[in-house]
């Protein structure tokens, strides 16, 4: 048991494979009338190992800075899937689901099967951080397999086959698409998430246009910003954006061209997850 200053967390570590660990964070929010372990509300952030051999309405959108100040009665889970050199995160509370990216084509069927195993029938949100194949391919597979109420994606175009496949499934299934701006806030079940990057969609480097979110649940927070580059990081900080978070999925798979010292100091995470492929230096 380890007690943090800003909130109380029960941390346990469980070995999943030779290279991955799972992070279990349970938040016990105490009041004068309740005690942890009896009526405390739990938050669990979990890193899930991927196996490449496997192939209620709460989506109200609000523009502004409002974020959830309380927590609900059901556990919120954040699962970072192992998709090799790529990124995919499944966020769940009760029957509400949110997917951020989906990995590359070699993991597309795995991601679909994993969501089915988790009981997903409909996704409240699918967030596309950007249109690189190692983030988008799995999203195309997911959109073909599941109903989706809302897609959030960056406001630029790509000249790739996977991008054309993405546009095709969006059109065929008539899925609403929105290109959010810095500071836009959305509710998700009893939590909320706010767009923290990019500062604009005017960058020449597509990675710099990555759409990133800060998910808040009570006093706990997760930061996922796709392949956000150092240039984009600096612009976000210049805008005064709050990126401080308890758990940080490292930008661009931990690349030295992202994760600048100033940005890391601003995030000041308790835990960092690096989603990258084997032998990535």
PDB file of N, CA and C in Angstrom, residues 1-2 4 6-14 21-29 36 41-47 74-80 217 219-222 245-248 269-273:
ATOM      1  N   UNK A   1       0.859  -1.192   0.000  1.00  0.00           N
ATOM      2  CA  UNK A   1       0.000   0.000   0.000  1.00  0.00           C
ATOM      3  C   UNK A   1       0.891   1.236   0.000  1.00  0.00           C
ATOM      4  N   UNK A   2       0.584   2.169  -0.885  1.00  0.00           N
ATOM      5  CA  UNK A   2       1.340   3.409  -0.955  1.00  0.00           C
ATOM      6  C   UNK A   2       0.358   4.552  -0.986  1.00  0.00           C
ATOM      7  N   UNK A   4      -0.476   8.424  -1.773  1.00  0.00           N
ATOM      8  CA  UNK A   4      -0.057   9.641  -2.466  1.00  0.00           C
ATOM      9  C   UNK A   4      -0.605  10.858  -1.730  1.00  0.00           C
ATOM     10  N   UNK A   6      -1.910  13.710  -3.146  1.00  0.00           N
ATOM     11  CA  UNK A   6      -3.090  14.358  -3.718  1.00  0.00           C
ATOM     12  C   UNK A   6      -4.333  13.490  -3.647  1.00  0.00           C
ATOM     13  N   UNK A   7      -4.171  12.169  -3.569  1.00  0.00           N
ATOM     14  CA  UNK A   7      -5.284  11.288  -3.330  1.00  0.00           C
ATOM     15  C   UNK A   7      -4.719   9.955  -2.867  1.00  0.00           C
ATOM     16  N   UNK A   8      -5.584   9.090  -2.347  1.00  0.00           N
ATOM     17  CA  UNK A   8      -5.112   7.814  -1.842  1.00  0.00           C
ATOM     18  C   UNK A   8      -5.245   6.769  -2.929  1.00  0.00           C
ATOM     19  N   UNK A   9      -4.159   6.044  -3.167  1.00  0.00           N
ATOM     20  CA  UNK A   9      -4.144   5.017  -4.206  1.00  0.00           C
ATOM     21  C   UNK A   9      -3.649   3.708  -3.613  1.00  0.00           C
ATOM     22  N   UNK A  10      -4.278   2.658  -4.009  1.00  0.00           N
ATOM     23  CA  UNK A  10      -3.770   1.337  -3.683  1.00  0.00           C
ATOM     24  C   UNK A  10      -3.094   0.810  -4.936  1.00  0.00           C
ATOM     25  N   UNK A  11      -1.796   0.604  -4.868  1.00  0.00           N
ATOM     26  CA  UNK A  11      -1.021   0.229  -6.030  1.00  0.00           C
ATOM     27  C   UNK A  11      -0.608  -1.233  -5.918  1.00  0.00           C
ATOM     28  N   UNK A  12      -0.926  -2.028  -6.894  1.00  0.00           N
ATOM     29  CA  UNK A  12      -0.405  -3.390  -6.945  1.00  0.00           C
ATOM     30  C   UNK A  12       0.173  -3.632  -8.318  1.00  0.00           C
ATOM     31  N   UNK A  13       1.241  -4.405  -8.374  1.00  0.00           N
ATOM     32  CA  UNK A  13       1.910  -4.685  -9.635  1.00  0.00           C
ATOM     33  C   UNK A  13       1.794  -6.169  -9.922  1.00  0.00           C
ATOM     34  N   UNK A  14       1.394  -6.511 -11.112  1.00  0.00           N
ATOM     35  CA  UNK A  14       1.215  -7.905 -11.484  1.00  0.00           C
ATOM     36  C   UNK A  14       1.961  -8.175 -12.784  1.00  0.00           C
ATOM     37  N   UNK A  21       4.155  -5.049 -17.541  1.00  0.00           N
ATOM     38  CA  UNK A  21       3.583  -5.099 -16.206  1.00  0.00           C
ATOM     39  C   UNK A  21       2.207  -4.454 -16.260  1.00  0.00           C
ATOM     40  N   UNK A  22       1.348  -4.838 -15.371  1.00  0.00           N
ATOM     41  CA  UNK A  22       0.068  -4.138 -15.314  1.00  0.00           C
ATOM     42  C   UNK A  22       0.071  -3.221 -14.120  1.00  0.00           C
ATOM     43  N   UNK A  23      -0.526  -2.065 -14.305  1.00  0.00           N
ATOM     44  CA  UNK A  23      -0.621  -1.067 -13.251  1.00  0.00           C
ATOM     45  C   UNK A  23      -2.055  -1.029 -12.776  1.00  0.00           C
ATOM     46  N   UNK A  24      -2.268  -1.301 -11.525  1.00  0.00           N
ATOM     47  CA  UNK A  24      -3.607  -1.258 -10.967  1.00  0.00           C
ATOM     48  C   UNK A  24      -3.669  -0.123  -9.969  1.00  0.00           C
ATOM     49  N   UNK A  25      -4.496   0.866 -10.260  1.00  0.00           N
ATOM     50  CA  UNK A  25      -4.637   2.000  -9.361  1.00  0.00           C
ATOM     51  C   UNK A  25      -6.079   2.071  -8.914  1.00  0.00           C
ATOM     52  N   UNK A  26      -6.316   1.923  -7.628  1.00  0.00           N
ATOM     53  CA  UNK A  26      -7.678   2.038  -7.102  1.00  0.00           C
ATOM     54  C   UNK A  26      -7.741   3.262  -6.222  1.00  0.00           C
ATOM     55  N   UNK A  27      -8.628   4.164  -6.551  1.00  0.00           N
ATOM     56  CA  UNK A  27      -8.745   5.402  -5.807  1.00  0.00           C
ATOM     57  C   UNK A  27      -9.826   5.247  -4.748  1.00  0.00           C
ATOM     58  N   UNK A  28      -9.480   5.498  -3.506  1.00  0.00           N
ATOM     59  CA  UNK A  28     -10.460   5.490  -2.423  1.00  0.00           C
ATOM     60  C   UNK A  28     -10.711   6.925  -2.006  1.00  0.00           C
ATOM     61  N   UNK A  29     -11.866   7.455  -2.374  1.00  0.00           N
ATOM     62  CA  UNK A  29     -12.210   8.827  -2.042  1.00  0.00           C
ATOM     63  C   UNK A  29     -12.968   8.830  -0.721  1.00  0.00           C
ATOM     64  N   UNK A  36     -12.710   3.939   3.218  1.00  0.00           N
ATOM     65  CA  UNK A  36     -12.152   3.193   2.097  1.00  0.00           C
ATOM     66  C   UNK A  36     -12.387   1.708   2.308  1.00  0.00           C
ATOM     67  N   UNK A  41     -15.013   4.762  -4.056  1.00  0.00           N
ATOM     68  CA  UNK A  41     -15.155   4.599  -5.496  1.00  0.00           C
ATOM     69  C   UNK A  41     -13.797   4.295  -6.089  1.00  0.00           C
ATOM     70  N   UNK A  42     -13.723   3.336  -6.996  1.00  0.00           N
ATOM     71  CA  UNK A  42     -12.446   2.863  -7.504  1.00  0.00           C
ATOM     72  C   UNK A  42     -12.141   3.411  -8.886  1.00  0.00           C
ATOM     73  N   UNK A  43     -10.883   3.696  -9.116  1.00  0.00           N
ATOM     74  CA  UNK A  43     -10.349   3.973 -10.452  1.00  0.00           C
ATOM     75  C   UNK A  43      -9.233   2.984 -10.675  1.00  0.00           C
ATOM     76  N   UNK A  44      -9.251   2.285 -11.803  1.00  0.00           N
ATOM     77  CA  UNK A  44      -8.176   1.350 -12.082  1.00  0.00           C
ATOM     78  C   UNK A  44      -7.590   1.671 -13.431  1.00  0.00           C
ATOM     79  N   UNK A  45      -6.284   1.926 -13.491  1.00  0.00           N
ATOM     80  CA  UNK A  45      -5.594   2.071 -14.771  1.00  0.00           C
ATOM     81  C   UNK A  45      -4.807   0.810 -15.009  1.00  0.00           C
ATOM     82  N   UNK A  46      -5.004   0.142 -16.136  1.00  0.00           N
ATOM     83  CA  UNK A  46      -4.431  -1.182 -16.319  1.00  0.00           C
ATOM     84  C   UNK A  46      -3.734  -1.292 -17.654  1.00  0.00           C
ATOM     85  N   UNK A  47      -2.495  -1.781 -17.653  1.00  0.00           N
ATOM     86  CA  UNK A  47      -1.775  -2.058 -18.881  1.00  0.00           C
ATOM     87  C   UNK A  47      -2.011  -3.502 -19.241  1.00  0.00           C
ATOM     88  N   UNK A  74     -19.587   3.400 -10.509  1.00  0.00           N
ATOM     89  CA  UNK A  74     -18.955   2.291 -11.198  1.00  0.00           C
ATOM     90  C   UNK A  74     -17.490   2.596 -11.477  1.00  0.00           C
ATOM     91  N   UNK A  75     -16.683   1.557 -11.451  1.00  0.00           N
ATOM     92  CA  UNK A  75     -15.252   1.692 -11.638  1.00  0.00           C
ATOM     93  C   UNK A  75     -14.910   2.142 -13.053  1.00  0.00           C
ATOM     94  N   UNK A  76     -13.964   3.057 -13.156  1.00  0.00           N
ATOM     95  CA  UNK A  76     -13.432   3.482 -14.444  1.00  0.00           C
ATOM     96  C   UNK A  76     -12.139   2.722 -14.690  1.00  0.00           C
ATOM     97  N   UNK A  77     -12.010   2.099 -15.846  1.00  0.00           N
ATOM     98  CA  UNK A  77     -10.778   1.400 -16.174  1.00  0.00           C
ATOM     99  C   UNK A  77     -10.154   2.001 -17.420  1.00  0.00           C
ATOM    100  N   UNK A  78      -8.845   2.115 -17.405  1.00  0.00           N
ATOM    101  CA  UNK A  78      -8.071   2.566 -18.555  1.00  0.00           C
ATOM    102  C   UNK A  78      -7.099   1.447 -18.891  1.00  0.00           C
ATOM    103  N   UNK A  79      -7.271   0.841 -20.058  1.00  0.00           N
ATOM    104  CA  UNK A  79      -6.439  -0.293 -20.448  1.00  0.00           C
ATOM    105  C   UNK A  79      -5.612   0.086 -21.674  1.00  0.00           C
ATOM    106  N   UNK A  80      -4.298   0.019 -21.496  1.00  0.00           N
ATOM    107  CA  UNK A  80      -3.377   0.301 -22.591  1.00  0.00           C
ATOM    108  C   UNK A  80      -3.025  -1.034 -23.221  1.00  0.00           C
ATOM    109  N   UNK A 217     -10.996  11.848 -13.716  1.00  0.00           N
ATOM    110  CA  UNK A 217     -11.991  11.094 -12.962  1.00  0.00           C
ATOM    111  C   UNK A 217     -11.749  11.387 -11.487  1.00  0.00           C
ATOM    112  N   UNK A 219     -10.101  13.030  -8.680  1.00  0.00           N
ATOM    113  CA  UNK A 219      -8.813  13.715  -8.587  1.00  0.00           C
ATOM    114  C   UNK A 219      -7.732  13.041  -9.416  1.00  0.00           C
ATOM    115  N   UNK A 220      -8.116  12.083 -10.248  1.00  0.00           N
ATOM    116  CA  UNK A 220      -7.128  11.320 -11.005  1.00  0.00           C
ATOM    117  C   UNK A 220      -7.182  11.682 -12.479  1.00  0.00           C
ATOM    118  N   UNK A 221      -6.045  11.545 -13.166  1.00  0.00           N
ATOM    119  CA  UNK A 221      -5.985  11.996 -14.552  1.00  0.00           C
ATOM    120  C   UNK A 221      -5.010  11.164 -15.375  1.00  0.00           C
ATOM    121  N   UNK A 222      -5.349  11.029 -16.672  1.00  0.00           N
ATOM    122  CA  UNK A 222      -4.538  10.292 -17.635  1.00  0.00           C
ATOM    123  C   UNK A 222      -4.302  11.189 -18.845  1.00  0.00           C
ATOM    124  N   UNK A 245      -0.713  15.304 -15.025  1.00  0.00           N
ATOM    125  CA  UNK A 245      -1.486  14.063 -15.009  1.00  0.00           C
ATOM    126  C   UNK A 245      -0.778  13.004 -14.176  1.00  0.00           C
ATOM    127  N   UNK A 246      -1.574  12.101 -13.609  1.00  0.00           N
ATOM    128  CA  UNK A 246      -1.021  11.019 -12.797  1.00  0.00           C
ATOM    129  C   UNK A 246      -0.377   9.936 -13.651  1.00  0.00           C
ATOM    130  N   UNK A 247      -1.024   9.612 -14.779  1.00  0.00           N
ATOM    131  CA  UNK A 247      -0.508   8.584 -15.684  1.00  0.00           C
ATOM    132  C   UNK A 247      -0.346   9.198 -17.069  1.00  0.00           C
ATOM    133  N   UNK A 248       0.834   9.011 -17.661  1.00  0.00           N
ATOM    134  CA  UNK A 248       1.179   9.636 -18.938  1.00  0.00           C
ATOM    135  C   UNK A 248       1.602   8.554 -19.928  1.00  0.00           C
ATOM    136  N   UNK A 269       4.181  13.179 -14.055  1.00  0.00           N
ATOM    137  CA  UNK A 269       3.361  11.989 -13.797  1.00  0.00           C
ATOM    138  C   UNK A 269       3.934  11.112 -12.695  1.00  0.00           C
ATOM    139  N   UNK A 270       3.058  10.328 -12.076  1.00  0.00           N
ATOM    140  CA  UNK A 270       3.504   9.288 -11.154  1.00  0.00           C
ATOM    141  C   UNK A 270       3.926   8.041 -11.925  1.00  0.00           C
ATOM    142  N   UNK A 271       3.286   7.814 -13.095  1.00  0.00           N
ATOM    143  CA  UNK A 271       3.587   6.650 -13.917  1.00  0.00           C
ATOM    144  C   UNK A 271       3.642   7.056 -15.374  1.00  0.00           C
ATOM    145  N   UNK A 272       4.590   6.472 -16.106  1.00  0.00           N
ATOM    146  CA  UNK A 272       4.727   6.695 -17.553  1.00  0.00           C
ATOM    147  C   UNK A 272       4.639   5.350 -18.245  1.00  0.00           C
ATOM    148  N   UNK A 273       3.817   5.271 -19.286  1.00  0.00           N
ATOM    149  CA  UNK A 273       3.697   4.071 -20.098  1.00  0.00           C
ATOM    150  C   UNK A 273       4.258   4.364 -21.474  1.00  0.00           C
TER     151      UNK A 273
END
